[in-house]
Coordinates of C-alpha atoms in Angstrom, one line a residue:
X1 CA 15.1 20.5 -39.4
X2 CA 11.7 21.2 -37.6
X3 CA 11.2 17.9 -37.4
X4 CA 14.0 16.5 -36.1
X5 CA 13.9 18.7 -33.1
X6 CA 10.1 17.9 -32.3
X7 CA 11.7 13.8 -32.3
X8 CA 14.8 14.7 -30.5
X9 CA 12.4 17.3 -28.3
X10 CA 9.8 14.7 -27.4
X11 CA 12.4 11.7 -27.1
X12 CA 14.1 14.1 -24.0
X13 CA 10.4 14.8 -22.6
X14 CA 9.4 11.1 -22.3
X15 CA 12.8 10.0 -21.0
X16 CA 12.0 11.8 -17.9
X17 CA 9.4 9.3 -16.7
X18 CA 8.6 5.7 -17.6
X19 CA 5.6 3.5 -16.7
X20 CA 6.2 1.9 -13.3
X21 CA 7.0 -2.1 -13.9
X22 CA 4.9 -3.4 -11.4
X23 CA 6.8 -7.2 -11.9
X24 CA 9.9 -5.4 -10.6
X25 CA 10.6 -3.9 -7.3
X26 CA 7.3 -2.8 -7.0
X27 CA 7.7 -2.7 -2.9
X28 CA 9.7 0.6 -3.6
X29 CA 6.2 2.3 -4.1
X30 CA 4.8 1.2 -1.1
X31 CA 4.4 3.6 1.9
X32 CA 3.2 7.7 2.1
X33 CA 3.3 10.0 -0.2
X34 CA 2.5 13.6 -0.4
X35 CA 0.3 15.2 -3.4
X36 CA 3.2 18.1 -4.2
X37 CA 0.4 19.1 -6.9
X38 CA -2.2 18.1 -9.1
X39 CA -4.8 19.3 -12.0
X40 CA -7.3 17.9 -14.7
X41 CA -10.2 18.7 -16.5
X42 CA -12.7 18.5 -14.0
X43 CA -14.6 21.6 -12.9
X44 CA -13.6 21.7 -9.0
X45 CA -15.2 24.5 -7.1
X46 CA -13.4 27.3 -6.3
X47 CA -13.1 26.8 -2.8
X48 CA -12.3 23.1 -2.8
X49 CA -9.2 23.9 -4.9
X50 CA -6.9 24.7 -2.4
X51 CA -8.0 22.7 0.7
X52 CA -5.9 20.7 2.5
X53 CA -5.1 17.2 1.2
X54 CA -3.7 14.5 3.1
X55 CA -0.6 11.9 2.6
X56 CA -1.9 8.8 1.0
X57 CA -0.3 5.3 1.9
X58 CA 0.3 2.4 -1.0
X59 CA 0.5 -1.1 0.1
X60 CA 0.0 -4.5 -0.9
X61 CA -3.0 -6.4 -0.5
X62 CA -2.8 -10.7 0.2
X63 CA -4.0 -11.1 -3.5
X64 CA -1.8 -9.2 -5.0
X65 CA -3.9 -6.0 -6.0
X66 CA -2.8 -2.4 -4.3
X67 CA -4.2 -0.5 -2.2
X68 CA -4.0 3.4 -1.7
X69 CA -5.4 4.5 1.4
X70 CA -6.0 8.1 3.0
X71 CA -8.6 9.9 5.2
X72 CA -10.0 12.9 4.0
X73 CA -12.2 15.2 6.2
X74 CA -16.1 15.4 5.0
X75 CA -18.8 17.0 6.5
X76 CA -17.0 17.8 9.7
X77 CA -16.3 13.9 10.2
X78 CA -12.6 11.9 9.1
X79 CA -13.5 9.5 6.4
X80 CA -11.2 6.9 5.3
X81 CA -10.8 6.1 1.2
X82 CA -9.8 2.9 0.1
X83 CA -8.6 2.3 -3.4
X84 CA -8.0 -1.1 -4.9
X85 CA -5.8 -1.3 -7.8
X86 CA -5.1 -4.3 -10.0
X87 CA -2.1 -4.6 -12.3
X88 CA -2.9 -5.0 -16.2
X89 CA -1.0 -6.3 -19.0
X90 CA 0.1 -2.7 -19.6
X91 CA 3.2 -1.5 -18.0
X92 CA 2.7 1.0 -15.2
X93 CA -1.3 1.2 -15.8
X94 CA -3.5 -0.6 -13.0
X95 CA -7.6 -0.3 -12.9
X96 CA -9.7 0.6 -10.3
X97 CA -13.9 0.5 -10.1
X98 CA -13.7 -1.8 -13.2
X99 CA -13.3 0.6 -15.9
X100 CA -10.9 3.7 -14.4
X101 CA -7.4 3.2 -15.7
X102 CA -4.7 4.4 -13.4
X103 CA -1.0 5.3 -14.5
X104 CA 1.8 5.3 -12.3
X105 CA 5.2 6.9 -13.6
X106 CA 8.7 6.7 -12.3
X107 CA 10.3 9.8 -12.4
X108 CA 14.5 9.9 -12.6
X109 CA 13.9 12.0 -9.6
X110 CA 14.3 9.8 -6.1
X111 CA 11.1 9.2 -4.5
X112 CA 8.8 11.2 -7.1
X113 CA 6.0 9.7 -9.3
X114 CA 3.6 10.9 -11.7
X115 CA -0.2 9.5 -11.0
X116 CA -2.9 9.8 -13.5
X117 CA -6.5 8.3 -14.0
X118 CA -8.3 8.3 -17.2
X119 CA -12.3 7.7 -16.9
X120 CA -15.5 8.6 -18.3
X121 CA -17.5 10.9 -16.5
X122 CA -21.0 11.7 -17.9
X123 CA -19.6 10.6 -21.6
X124 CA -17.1 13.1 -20.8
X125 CA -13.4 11.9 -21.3
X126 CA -12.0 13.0 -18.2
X127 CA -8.1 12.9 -16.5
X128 CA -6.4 14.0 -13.4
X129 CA -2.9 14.0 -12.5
X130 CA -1.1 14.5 -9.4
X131 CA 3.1 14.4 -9.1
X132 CA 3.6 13.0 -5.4
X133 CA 6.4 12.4 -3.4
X134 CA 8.0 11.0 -0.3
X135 CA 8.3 14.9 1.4
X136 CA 5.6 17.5 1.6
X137 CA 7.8 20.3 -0.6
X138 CA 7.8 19.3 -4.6
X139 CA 11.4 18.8 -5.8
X140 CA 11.8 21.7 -8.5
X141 CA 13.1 19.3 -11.2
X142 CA 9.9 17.1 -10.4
X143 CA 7.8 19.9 -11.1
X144 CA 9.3 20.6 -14.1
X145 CA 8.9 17.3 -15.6
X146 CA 5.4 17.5 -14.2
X147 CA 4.6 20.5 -16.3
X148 CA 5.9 18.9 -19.3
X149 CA 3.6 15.8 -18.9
X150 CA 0.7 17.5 -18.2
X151 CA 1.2 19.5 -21.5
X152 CA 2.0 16.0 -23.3
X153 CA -2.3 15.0 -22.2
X154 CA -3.1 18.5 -23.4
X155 CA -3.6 20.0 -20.7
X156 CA -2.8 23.6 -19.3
X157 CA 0.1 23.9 -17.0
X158 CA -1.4 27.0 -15.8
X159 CA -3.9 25.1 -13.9
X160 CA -1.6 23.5 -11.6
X161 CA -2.3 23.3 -8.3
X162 CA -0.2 23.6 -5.3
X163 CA -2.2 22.3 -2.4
X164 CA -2.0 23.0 1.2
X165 CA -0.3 19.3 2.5
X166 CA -2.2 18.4 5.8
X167 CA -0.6 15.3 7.8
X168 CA 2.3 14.1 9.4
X169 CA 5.5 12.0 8.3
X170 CA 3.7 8.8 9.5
X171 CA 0.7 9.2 6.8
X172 CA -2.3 9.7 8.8
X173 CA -3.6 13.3 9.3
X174 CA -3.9 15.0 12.3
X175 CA -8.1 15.0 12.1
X176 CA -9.5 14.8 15.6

């Protein structure tokens, strides 16, 4: 009986999200979205847990890579990051710098994804996930189904963060 609640269980869990089909409607994802929250297993300083993060914009590049954009404030100075991501055989998985995999998932939520990277940091296995969406609030369903995936990479849902959104509704933050 155990067991056929952990299959039913997990079957209900992974329905909630599937791997973005990047062959398929794929202009849907373009545009700004808003980090609603993140976590991983990287140590982040105390104080650089809660700062402000900006909308990030996805778009299309002439060779068909991706690109996710989004200007984050260092030093006292706007810098602008650039991302290029390029599609793999895998469904809803993309690669950036060579060797950092990237996931995108669909939620059954309008206009909320799941995005994870996977990496090697120092010979350290390491993974961050954000849920994003098209407004600054999270949707509380979205959340939910957040929590549940971070626990499916084993990783505490207690470490959630809720950032402070900086920006506007056109994407580009209000840096002077």
């Amino acid at each position: 009986m155990k067991i056929l609640f952990l299959i039913v269980f997990f079957s209900v869990v992974h329905a909630s999200w599937t791997p973005v089909n990047f062959d398929k409607n794929i202009s849907k994802y373009f545009g700004v979205w808003y980090v609603n929250a993140w976590t991983g297993n990287v140590d982040i300083p105390e104080d650089k847990r809660h700062q402000k993060i900006p909308p990030f914009i996805v778009r299309a590049l002439p060779n068909g890579k991706l690109e996710a954009r989004l200007t984050l404030k260092k030093n006292g100075r706007c810098e602008e990051i650039k991302l290029t991501l390029e599609k793999t055989k895998e469904p809803g998985k993309m690669t950036t710098w060579g060797r950092q995999i990237v996931g995108i998932l669909s939620l059954r939520i309008e206009d909320q994804i799941i995005v994870y990277i996977e990496s090697k940091m120092n010979g350290k296995n390491v993974i961050m996930m954000e849920l994003a969406g098209r407004n600054v609030a999270a949707h509380p369903e979205a959340m939910k189904v957040f929590k549940q995936f971070v626990r499916s990479k084993g990783q505490d849902e207690t470490k959630i963060i809720v950032p402070e959104l900086e920006g506007n509704k056109d994407g580009f933050s209000n840096f002077s």
